[in-house]
One Martini backbone bead per residue (centre of mass of N, CA, C, O) as a GRO file, in nm:
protein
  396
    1UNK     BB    1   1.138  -1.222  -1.498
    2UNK     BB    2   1.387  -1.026  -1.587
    3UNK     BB    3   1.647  -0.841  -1.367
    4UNK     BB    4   1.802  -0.599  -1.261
    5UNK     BB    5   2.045  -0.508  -1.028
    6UNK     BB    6   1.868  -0.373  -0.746
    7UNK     BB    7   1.898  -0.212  -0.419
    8UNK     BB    8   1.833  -0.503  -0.278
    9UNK     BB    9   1.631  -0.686  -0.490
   10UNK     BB   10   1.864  -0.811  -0.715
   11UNK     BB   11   1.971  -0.994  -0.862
   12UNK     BB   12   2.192  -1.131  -1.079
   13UNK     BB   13   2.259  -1.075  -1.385
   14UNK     BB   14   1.995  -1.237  -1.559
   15UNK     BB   15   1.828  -1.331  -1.310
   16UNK     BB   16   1.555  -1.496  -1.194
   17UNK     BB   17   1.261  -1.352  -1.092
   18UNK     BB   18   1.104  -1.427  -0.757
   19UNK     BB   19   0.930  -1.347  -0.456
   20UNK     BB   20   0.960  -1.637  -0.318
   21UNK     BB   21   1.267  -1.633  -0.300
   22UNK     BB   22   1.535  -1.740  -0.152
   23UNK     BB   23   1.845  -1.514  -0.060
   24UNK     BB   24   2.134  -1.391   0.038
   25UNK     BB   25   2.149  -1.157  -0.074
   26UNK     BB   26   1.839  -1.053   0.010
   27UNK     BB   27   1.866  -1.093   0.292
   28UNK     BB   28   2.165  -0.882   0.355
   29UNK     BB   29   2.002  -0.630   0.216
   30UNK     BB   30   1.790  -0.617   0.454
   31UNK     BB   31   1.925  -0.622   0.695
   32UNK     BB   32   2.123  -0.362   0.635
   33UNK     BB   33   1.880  -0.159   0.671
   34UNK     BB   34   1.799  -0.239   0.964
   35UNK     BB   35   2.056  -0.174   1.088
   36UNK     BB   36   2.081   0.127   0.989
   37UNK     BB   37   1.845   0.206   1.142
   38UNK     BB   38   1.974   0.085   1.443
   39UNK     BB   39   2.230   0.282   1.453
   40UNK     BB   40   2.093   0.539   1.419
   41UNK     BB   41   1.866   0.450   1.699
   42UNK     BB   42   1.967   0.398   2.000
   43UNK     BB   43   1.788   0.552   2.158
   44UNK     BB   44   1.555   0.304   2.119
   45UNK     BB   45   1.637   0.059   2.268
   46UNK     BB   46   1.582  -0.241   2.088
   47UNK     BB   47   1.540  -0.610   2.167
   48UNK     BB   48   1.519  -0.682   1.917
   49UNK     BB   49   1.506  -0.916   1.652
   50UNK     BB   50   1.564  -0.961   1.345
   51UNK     BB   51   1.494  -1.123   0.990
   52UNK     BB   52   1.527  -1.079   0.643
   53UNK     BB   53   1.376  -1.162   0.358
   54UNK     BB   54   1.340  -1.136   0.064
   55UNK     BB   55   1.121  -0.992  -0.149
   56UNK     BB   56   0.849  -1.117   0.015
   57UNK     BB   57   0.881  -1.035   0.326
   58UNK     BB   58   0.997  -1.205   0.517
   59UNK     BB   59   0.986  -1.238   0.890
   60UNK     BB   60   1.196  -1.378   1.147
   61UNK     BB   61   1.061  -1.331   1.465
   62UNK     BB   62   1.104  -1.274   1.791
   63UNK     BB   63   0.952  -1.270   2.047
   64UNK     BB   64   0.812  -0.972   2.214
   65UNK     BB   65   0.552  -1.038   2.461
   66UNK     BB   66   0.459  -1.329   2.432
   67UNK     BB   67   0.181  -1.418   2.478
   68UNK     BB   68  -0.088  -1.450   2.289
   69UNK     BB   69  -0.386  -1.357   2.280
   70UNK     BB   70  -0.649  -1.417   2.089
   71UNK     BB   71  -0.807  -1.152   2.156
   72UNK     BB   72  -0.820  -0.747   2.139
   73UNK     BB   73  -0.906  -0.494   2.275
   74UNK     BB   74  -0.982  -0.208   2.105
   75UNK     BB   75  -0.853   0.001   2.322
   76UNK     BB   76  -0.557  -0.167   2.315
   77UNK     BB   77  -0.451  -0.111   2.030
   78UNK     BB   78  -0.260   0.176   2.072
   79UNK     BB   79  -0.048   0.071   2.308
   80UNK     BB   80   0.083  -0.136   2.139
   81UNK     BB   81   0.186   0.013   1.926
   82UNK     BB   82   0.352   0.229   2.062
   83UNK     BB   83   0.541  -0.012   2.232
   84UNK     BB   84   0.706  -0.087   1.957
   85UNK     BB   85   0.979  -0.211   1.846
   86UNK     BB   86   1.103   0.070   1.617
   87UNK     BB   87   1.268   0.160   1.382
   88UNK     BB   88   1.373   0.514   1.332
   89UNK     BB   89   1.331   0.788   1.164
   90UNK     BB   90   1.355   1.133   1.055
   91UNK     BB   91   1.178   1.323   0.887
   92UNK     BB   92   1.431   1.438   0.734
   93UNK     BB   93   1.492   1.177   0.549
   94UNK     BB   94   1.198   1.082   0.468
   95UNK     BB   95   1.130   0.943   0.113
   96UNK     BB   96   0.842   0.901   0.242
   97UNK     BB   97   0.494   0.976   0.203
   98UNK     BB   98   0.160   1.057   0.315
   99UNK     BB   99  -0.137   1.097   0.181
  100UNK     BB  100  -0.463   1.274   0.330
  101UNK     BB  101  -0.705   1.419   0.390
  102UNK     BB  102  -0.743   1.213   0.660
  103UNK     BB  103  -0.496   1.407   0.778
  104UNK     BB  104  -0.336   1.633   0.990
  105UNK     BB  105  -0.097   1.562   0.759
  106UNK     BB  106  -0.068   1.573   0.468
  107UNK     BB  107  -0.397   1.657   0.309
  108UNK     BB  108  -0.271   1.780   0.008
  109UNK     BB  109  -0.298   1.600  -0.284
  110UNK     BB  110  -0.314   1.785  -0.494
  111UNK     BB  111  -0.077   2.011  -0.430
  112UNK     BB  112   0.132   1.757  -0.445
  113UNK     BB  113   0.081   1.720  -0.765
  114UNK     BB  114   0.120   1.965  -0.891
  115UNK     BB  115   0.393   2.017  -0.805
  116UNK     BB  116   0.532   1.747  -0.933
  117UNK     BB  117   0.396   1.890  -1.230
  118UNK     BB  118   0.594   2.165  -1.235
  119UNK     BB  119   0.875   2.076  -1.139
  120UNK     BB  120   0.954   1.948  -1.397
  121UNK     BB  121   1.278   1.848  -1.598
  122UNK     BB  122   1.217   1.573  -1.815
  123UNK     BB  123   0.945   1.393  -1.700
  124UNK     BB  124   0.599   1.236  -1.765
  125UNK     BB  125   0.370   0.946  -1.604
  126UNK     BB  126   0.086   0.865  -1.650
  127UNK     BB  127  -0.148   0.665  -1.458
  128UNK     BB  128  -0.510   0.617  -1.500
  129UNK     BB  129  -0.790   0.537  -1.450
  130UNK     BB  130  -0.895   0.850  -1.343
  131UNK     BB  131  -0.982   1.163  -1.473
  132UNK     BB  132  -1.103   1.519  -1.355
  133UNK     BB  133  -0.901   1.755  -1.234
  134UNK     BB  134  -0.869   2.042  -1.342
  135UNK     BB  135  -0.587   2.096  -1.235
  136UNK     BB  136  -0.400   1.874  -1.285
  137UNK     BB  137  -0.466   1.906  -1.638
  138UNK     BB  138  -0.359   2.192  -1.591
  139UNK     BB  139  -0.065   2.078  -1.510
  140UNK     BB  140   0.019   2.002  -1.756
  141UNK     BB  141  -0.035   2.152  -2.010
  142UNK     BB  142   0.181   2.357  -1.888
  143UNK     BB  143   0.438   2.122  -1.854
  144UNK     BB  144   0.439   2.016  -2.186
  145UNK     BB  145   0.589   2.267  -2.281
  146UNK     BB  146   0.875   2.130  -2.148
  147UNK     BB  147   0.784   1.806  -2.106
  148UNK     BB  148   0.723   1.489  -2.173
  149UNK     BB  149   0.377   1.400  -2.154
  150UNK     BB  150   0.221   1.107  -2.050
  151UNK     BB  151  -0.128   0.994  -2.088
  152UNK     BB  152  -0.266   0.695  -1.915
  153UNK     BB  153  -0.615   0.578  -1.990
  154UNK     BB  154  -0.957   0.482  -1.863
  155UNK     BB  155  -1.069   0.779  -1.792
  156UNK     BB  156  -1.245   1.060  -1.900
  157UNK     BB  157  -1.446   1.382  -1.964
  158UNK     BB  158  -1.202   1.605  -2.008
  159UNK     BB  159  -0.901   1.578  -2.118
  160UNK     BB  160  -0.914   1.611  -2.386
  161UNK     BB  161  -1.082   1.946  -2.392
  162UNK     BB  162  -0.821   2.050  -2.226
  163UNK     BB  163  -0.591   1.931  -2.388
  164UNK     BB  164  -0.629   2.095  -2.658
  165UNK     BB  165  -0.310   2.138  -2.827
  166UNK     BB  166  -0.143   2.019  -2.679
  167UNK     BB  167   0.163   1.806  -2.592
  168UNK     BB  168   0.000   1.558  -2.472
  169UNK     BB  169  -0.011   1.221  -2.415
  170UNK     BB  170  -0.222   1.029  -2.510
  171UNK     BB  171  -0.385   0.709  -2.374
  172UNK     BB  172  -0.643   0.513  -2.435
  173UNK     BB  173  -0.807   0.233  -2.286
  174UNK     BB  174  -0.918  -0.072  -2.451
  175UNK     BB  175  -0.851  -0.331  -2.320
  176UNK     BB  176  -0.961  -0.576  -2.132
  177UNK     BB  177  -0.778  -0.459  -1.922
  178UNK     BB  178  -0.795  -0.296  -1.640
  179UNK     BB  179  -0.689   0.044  -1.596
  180UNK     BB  180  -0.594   0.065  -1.194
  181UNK     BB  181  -0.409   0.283  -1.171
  182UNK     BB  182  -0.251   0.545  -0.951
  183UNK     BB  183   0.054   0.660  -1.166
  184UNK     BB  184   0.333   0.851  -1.076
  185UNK     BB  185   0.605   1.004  -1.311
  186UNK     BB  186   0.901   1.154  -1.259
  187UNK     BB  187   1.214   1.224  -1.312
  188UNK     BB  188   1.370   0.937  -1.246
  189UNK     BB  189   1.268   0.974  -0.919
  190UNK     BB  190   0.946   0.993  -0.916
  191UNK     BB  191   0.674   0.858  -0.697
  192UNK     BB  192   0.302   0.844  -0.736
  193UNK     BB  193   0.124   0.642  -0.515
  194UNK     BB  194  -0.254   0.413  -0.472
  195UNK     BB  195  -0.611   0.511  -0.412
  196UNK     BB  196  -0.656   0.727  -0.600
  197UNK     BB  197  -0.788   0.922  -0.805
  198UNK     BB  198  -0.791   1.206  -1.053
  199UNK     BB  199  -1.045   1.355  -0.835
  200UNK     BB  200  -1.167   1.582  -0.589
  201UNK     BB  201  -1.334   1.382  -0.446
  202UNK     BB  202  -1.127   1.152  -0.405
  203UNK     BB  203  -0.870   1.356  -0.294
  204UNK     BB  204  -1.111   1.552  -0.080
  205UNK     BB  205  -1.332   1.328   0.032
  206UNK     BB  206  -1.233   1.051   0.057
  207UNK     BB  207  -1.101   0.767   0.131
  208UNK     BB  208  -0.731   0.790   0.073
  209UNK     BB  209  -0.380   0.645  -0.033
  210UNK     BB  210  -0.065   0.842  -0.094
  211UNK     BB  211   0.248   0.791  -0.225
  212UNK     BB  212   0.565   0.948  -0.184
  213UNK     BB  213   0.860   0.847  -0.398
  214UNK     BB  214   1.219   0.896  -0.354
  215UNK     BB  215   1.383   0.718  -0.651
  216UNK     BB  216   1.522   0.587  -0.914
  217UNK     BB  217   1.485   0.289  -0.877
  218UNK     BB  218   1.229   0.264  -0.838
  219UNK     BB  219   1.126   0.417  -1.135
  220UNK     BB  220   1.258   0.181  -1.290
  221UNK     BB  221   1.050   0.011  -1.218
  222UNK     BB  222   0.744   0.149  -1.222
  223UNK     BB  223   0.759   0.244  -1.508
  224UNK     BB  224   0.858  -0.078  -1.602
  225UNK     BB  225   0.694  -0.288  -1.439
  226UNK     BB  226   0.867  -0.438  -1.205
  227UNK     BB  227   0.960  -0.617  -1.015
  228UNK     BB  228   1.063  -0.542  -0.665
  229UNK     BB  229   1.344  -0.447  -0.458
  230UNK     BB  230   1.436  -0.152  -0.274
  231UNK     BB  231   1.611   0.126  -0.143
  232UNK     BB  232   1.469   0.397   0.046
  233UNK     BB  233   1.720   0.534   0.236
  234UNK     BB  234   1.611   0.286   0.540
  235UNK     BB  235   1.423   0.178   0.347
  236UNK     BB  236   1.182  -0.077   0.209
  237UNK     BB  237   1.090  -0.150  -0.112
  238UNK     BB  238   0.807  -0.345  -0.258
  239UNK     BB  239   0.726  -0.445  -0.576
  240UNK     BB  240   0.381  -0.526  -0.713
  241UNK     BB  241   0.278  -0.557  -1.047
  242UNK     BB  242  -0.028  -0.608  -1.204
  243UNK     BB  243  -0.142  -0.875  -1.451
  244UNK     BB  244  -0.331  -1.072  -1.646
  245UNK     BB  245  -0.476  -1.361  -1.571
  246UNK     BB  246  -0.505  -1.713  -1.618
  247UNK     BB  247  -0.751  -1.772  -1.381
  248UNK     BB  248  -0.581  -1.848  -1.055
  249UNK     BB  249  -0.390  -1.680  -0.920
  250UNK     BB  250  -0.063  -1.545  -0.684
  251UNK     BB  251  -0.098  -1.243  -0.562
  252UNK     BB  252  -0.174  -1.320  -0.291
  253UNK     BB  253   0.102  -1.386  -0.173
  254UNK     BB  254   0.211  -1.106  -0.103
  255UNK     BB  255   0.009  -1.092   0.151
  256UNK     BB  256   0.018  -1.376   0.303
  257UNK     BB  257   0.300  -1.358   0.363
  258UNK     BB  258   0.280  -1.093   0.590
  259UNK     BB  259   0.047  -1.243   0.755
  260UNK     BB  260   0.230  -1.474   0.874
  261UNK     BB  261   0.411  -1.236   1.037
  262UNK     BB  262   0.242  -1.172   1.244
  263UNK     BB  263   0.209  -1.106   1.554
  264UNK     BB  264  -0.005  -0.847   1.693
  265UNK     BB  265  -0.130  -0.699   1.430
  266UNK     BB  266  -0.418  -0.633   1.179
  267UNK     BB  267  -0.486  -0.349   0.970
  268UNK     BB  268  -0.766  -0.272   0.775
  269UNK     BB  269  -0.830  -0.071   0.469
  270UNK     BB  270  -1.113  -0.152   0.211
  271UNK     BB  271  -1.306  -0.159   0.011
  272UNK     BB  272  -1.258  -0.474  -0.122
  273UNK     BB  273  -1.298  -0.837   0.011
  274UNK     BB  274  -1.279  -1.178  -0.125
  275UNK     BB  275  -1.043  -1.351  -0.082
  276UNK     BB  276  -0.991  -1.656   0.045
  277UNK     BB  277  -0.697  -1.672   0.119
  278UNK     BB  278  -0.709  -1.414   0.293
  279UNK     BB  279  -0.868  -1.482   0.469
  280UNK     BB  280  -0.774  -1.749   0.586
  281UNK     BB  281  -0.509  -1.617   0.678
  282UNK     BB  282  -0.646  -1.457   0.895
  283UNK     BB  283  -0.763  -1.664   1.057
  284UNK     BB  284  -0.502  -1.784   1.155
  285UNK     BB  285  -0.390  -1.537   1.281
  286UNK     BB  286  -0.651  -1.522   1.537
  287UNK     BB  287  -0.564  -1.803   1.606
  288UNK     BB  288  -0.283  -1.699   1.738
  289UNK     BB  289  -0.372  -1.372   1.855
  290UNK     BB  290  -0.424  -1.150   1.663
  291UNK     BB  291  -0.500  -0.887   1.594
  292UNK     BB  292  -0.832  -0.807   1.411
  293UNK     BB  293  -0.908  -0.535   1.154
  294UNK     BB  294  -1.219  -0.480   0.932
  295UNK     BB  295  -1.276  -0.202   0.687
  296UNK     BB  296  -1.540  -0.170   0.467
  297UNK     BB  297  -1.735  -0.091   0.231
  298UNK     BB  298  -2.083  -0.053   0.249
  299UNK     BB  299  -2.096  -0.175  -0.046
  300UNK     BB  300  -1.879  -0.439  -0.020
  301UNK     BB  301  -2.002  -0.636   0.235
  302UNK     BB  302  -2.141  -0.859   0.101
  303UNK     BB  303  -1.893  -1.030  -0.018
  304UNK     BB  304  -1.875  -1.150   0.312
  305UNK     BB  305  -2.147  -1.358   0.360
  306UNK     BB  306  -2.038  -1.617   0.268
  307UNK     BB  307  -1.734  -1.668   0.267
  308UNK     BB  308  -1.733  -1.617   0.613
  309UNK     BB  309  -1.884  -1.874   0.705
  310UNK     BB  310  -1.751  -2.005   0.996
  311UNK     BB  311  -1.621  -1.769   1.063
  312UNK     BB  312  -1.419  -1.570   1.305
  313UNK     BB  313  -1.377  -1.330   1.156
  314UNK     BB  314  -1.635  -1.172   1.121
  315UNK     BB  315  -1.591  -1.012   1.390
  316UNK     BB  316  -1.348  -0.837   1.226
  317UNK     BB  317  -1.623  -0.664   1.057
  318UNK     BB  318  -1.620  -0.345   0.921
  319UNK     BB  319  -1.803  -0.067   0.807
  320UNK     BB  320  -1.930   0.244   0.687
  321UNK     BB  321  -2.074   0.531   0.772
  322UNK     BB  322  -2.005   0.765   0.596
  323UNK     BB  323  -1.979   0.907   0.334
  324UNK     BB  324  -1.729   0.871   0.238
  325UNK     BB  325  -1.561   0.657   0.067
  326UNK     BB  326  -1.395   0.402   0.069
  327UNK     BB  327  -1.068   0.403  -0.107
  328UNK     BB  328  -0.874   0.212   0.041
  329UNK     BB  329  -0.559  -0.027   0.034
  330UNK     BB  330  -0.486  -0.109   0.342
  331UNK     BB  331  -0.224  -0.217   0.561
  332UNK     BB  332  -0.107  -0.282   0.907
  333UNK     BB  333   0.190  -0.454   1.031
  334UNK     BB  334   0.318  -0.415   1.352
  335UNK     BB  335   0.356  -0.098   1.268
  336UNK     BB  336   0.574  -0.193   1.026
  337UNK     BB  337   0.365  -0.232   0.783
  338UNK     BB  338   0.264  -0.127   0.444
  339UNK     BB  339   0.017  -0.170   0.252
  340UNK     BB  340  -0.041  -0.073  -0.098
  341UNK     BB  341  -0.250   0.095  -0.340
  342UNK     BB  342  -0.481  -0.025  -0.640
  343UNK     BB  343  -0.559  -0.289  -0.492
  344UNK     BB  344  -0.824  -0.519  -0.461
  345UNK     BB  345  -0.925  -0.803  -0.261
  346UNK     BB  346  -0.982  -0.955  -0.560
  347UNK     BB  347  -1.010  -1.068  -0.799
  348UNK     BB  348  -0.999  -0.836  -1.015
  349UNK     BB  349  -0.749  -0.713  -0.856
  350UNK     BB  350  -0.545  -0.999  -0.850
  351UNK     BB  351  -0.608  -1.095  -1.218
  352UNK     BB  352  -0.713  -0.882  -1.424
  353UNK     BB  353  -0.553  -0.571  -1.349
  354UNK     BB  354  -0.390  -0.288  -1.360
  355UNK     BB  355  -0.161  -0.293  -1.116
  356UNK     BB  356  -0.053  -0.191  -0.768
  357UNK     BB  357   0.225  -0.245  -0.527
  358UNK     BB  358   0.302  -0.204  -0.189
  359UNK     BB  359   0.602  -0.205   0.046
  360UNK     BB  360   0.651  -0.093   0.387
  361UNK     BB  361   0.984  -0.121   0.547
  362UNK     BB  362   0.999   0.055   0.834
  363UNK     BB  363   0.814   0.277   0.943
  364UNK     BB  364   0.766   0.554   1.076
  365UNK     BB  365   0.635   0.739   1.264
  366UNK     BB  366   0.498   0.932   1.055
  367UNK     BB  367   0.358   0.722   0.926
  368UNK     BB  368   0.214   0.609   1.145
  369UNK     BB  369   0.019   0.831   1.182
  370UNK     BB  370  -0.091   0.890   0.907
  371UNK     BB  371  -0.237   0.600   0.927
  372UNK     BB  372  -0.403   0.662   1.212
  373UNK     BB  373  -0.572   0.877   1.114
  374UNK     BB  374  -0.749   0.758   0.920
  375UNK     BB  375  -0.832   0.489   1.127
  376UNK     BB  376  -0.975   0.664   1.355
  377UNK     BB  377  -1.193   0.776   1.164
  378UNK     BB  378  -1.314   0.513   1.065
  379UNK     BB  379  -1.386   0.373   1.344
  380UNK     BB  380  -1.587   0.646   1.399
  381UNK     BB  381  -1.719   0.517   1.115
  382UNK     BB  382  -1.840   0.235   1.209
  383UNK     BB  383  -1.925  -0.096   1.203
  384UNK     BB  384  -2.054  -0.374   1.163
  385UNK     BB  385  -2.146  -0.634   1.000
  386UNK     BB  386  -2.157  -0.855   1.178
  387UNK     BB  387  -2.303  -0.878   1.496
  388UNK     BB  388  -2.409  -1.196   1.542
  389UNK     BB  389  -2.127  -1.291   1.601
  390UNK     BB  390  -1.873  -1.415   1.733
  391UNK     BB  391  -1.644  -1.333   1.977
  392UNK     BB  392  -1.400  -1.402   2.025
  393UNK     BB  393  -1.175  -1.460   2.271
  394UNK     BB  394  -0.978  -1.306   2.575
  395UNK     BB  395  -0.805  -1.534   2.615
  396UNK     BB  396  -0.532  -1.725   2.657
   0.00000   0.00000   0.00000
C-alpha cells in the first residue's frame, strides 16, 4: 500500500510502505521524538539510552537494570514499573488520553464521545461494531442538523429507529469481513478508538480502554484506513488497520515485534488470545527474564488449554472473576508501551476482521496510571487459569 509522507512515519512520496522494514529516515524520526521529550525533561535524569526503529516499533535498547530475573514476583511488580527511566510529558501538554469505567480519572466514556459528536463542526465518521446507547445515538441525531455525520455499523437493535427522519448516513455492514472496529473520527483532526462497543453496559460497566487522540496527520490515516507511524504531541503513535486475509496472515507480527523488545515486563488484558505465534513469542520472552501476566476473560480462558500444553507460559495466565466481562485488548510493555485497540488476540481478530490496532509510545505518567487502574482492579478480580502448572523459578 502506497502512502504519502506523513509526520515521521511517512516515507518519500510514492514510496511503498512495510511496517517492518527499516530506514534511516523512519529511524532518525522516532529517535526525534524520544529527544524532544528527554530535553524537555531533563530533571528526570535518565541515563537510559533508547534507538528506535521504524514503522513497526523495534527498539534496541542497553540494560537498565542488570542480570534479569527468570521470572518475578507479583508483589514486586509495581515498584519496578515505577523506578524505569521514561521520558514524561505534563498533562497538560498531552493530546493522548484514556479512558475507562475502571480508572480513578477520565472514567467517563459515554461522555466524553458525546461531548465529542456535539462539539464537532466539520463532519463526524463513526465505525462500529454494536452501537445502542441511547444517548450517544441521538448526540448523533442532534448534530446531524448541523455537519455531516455518517455512521457505519454492524449491529444495532435501535438506531435505525432513533434515527428515523434525521440527516445521518447510516451504513449497515452486510459483507463476510466482520466490521469490529470501535472508531470515531470527527472534524479531521480528532480520533477516538479502543475495545468498548457504543452501549451502555461495554462503555459503563465491563472492563474496556478507550483512547481519544487528537492530531490530524493522525485523522487522516485512520479516517482512511492506512497504516503508519505519526508524531502526536511529543509521542509517536503507530497505527495498524487490520482487514480480511487470505489463509494465515502475519499482521501477529506488529504485536511481536514490540514482544522481542521487552526488557523488564509484559502485562496483558485482553478478551480473548490464542495465536499461537504470540504465545511462543511471549514463551521466549519469560524464558529469558521478562515478568509476564496475561489475564483474560473467563469465557475465553478454555482456548488456551491446548494450545500453551508443556509451555512455561500456563503459569502466567489468570482469568476474570468479577462479574463484569473483560473486554479489553491491551499490552503494556516496559511501562513504556501500550498496544490496544478492538482486536482480539486471535485468529479471527487477527485474519479476519475489520479492526484497529494502535502502539502508543512513550507513556506518559498519566497514562500509565490510568492502564494501571485498570490492570489493579483485574489482578484483585481473577485467578489461574492453570493452577497446577509449575511456576517458572525465580532464580536468576
Amino acid at each position: 500500500m502506497s502512502t504519502r509522507s506523513i509526520g515521521g512515519g511517512g516515507g518519500p512520496s510514492g514510496s511503498r510502505y512495510h511496517p517492518y522494514i527499516r530506514d534511516d529516515h523512519h529511524r532518525s524520526s522516532r529517535e526525534e521524538v524520544s529527544r524532544r521529550s528527554r530535553d524537555h525533561h531533563r530533571r528526570h535524569g535518565s541515563n537510559q539510552r533508547s534507538r528506535i526503529h521504524g514503522h513497526h516499533g523495534h527498539r534496541s535498547r542497553e540494560t537498565e537494570r542488570g542480570p534479569h530475573q527468570q521470572h518475578r514476583h507479583h508483589e514486586d511488580i509495581e515498584s519496578r514499573l515505577s523506578s524505569l527511566a521514561i521520558p514524561r510529558l505534563r498533562s497538560s501538554e498531552e493530546r493522548i488520553r484514556l479512558f475507562s469505567a475502571h480508572q480513578h480519572t477520565y472514567n467517563q466514556p459515554i461522555s466524553m464521545i458525546c461531548s465529542a459528536i456535539e462539539d464537532a463542526r466539520k463532519q463526524i465518521l463513526l465505525k462500529i461494531y454494536h452501537i445502542s446507547s441511547e444517548k450517544i445515538i441521538l448526540s448523533l441525531v442532534k448534530q446531524a442538523r448541523n455537519v455531516p455525520t455518517r455512521v457505519q455499523y454492524q449491529e444495532s437493535p435501535n438506531i435505525e429507529a432513533l434515527s428515523a427522519g434525521s440527516s445521518i448516513v447510516l451504513e449497515k455492514r452486510h459483507a463476510s469481513a466482520i466490521l469490529h472496529k470501535k472508531t470515531l473520527c470527527v472534524d479531521e483532526s480528532l480520533v477516538i478508538s479502543g475495545s468498548a462497543n457504543y452501549t451502555e453496559l461495554s462503555l459503563q460497566k465491563d472492563v474496556n480502554l478507550t483512547l481519544r487522540m487528537r492530531g490530524s496527520m493522525l485523522y487522516e490515516m485512520v479516517s482512511r484506513g492506512r497504516r503508519g507511524t505519526v508524531n502526536v504531541g511529543n509521542q509517536q503513535v503507530i497505527y495498524h488497520p487490520i482487514t480480511r486475509v487470505r489463509g494465515r496472515g502475519d499482521n501477529y507480527r506488529f504485536i511481536t515485534s514490540e514482544i522481542n523488545e521487552a526488557k523488564s515486563s509484559i502485562l496483558i488484558s485482553i478478551y480473548a488470545l490464542n495465536q499461537k505465534e504470540i504465545l511462543s513469542c511471549l514463551e521466549q520472552a519469560l524464558l529469558r527474564g521478562v515478568y509476564i501476566k496475561i489475564i483474560v476473560d473467563a469465557k475465553e480462558s478454555c482456548l488456551l488449554q491446548k494450545i500453551t500444553q508443556d509451555m512455561k507460559i500456563r503459569s502466567c495466565i489468570y482469568e476474570r472473576t468479577c462479574e463484569e466481562t473483560l473486554h479489553t485488548k491491551a499490552c503494556c510493555i516496559d511501562s513504556k508501551v501500550l498496544i490496544c485497540g478492538s482486536a482480539n488476540w486471535t485468529g479471527a481478530g487477527l485474519n479476519k476482521n475489520l479492526e484497529d490496532l494502535f502502539i502508543v509510545y512513550p507513556l506518559t505518567e498519566t497514562q500509565l496510571q490510568c492502564f494501571l487502574d485498570i490492570w489493579k482492579y483485574l489482578e484483585s478480580n481473577s485467578k489461574l487459569v492453570f493452577p497446577d502448572s509449575e511456576v517458572p523459578s525465580t532464580s536468576v
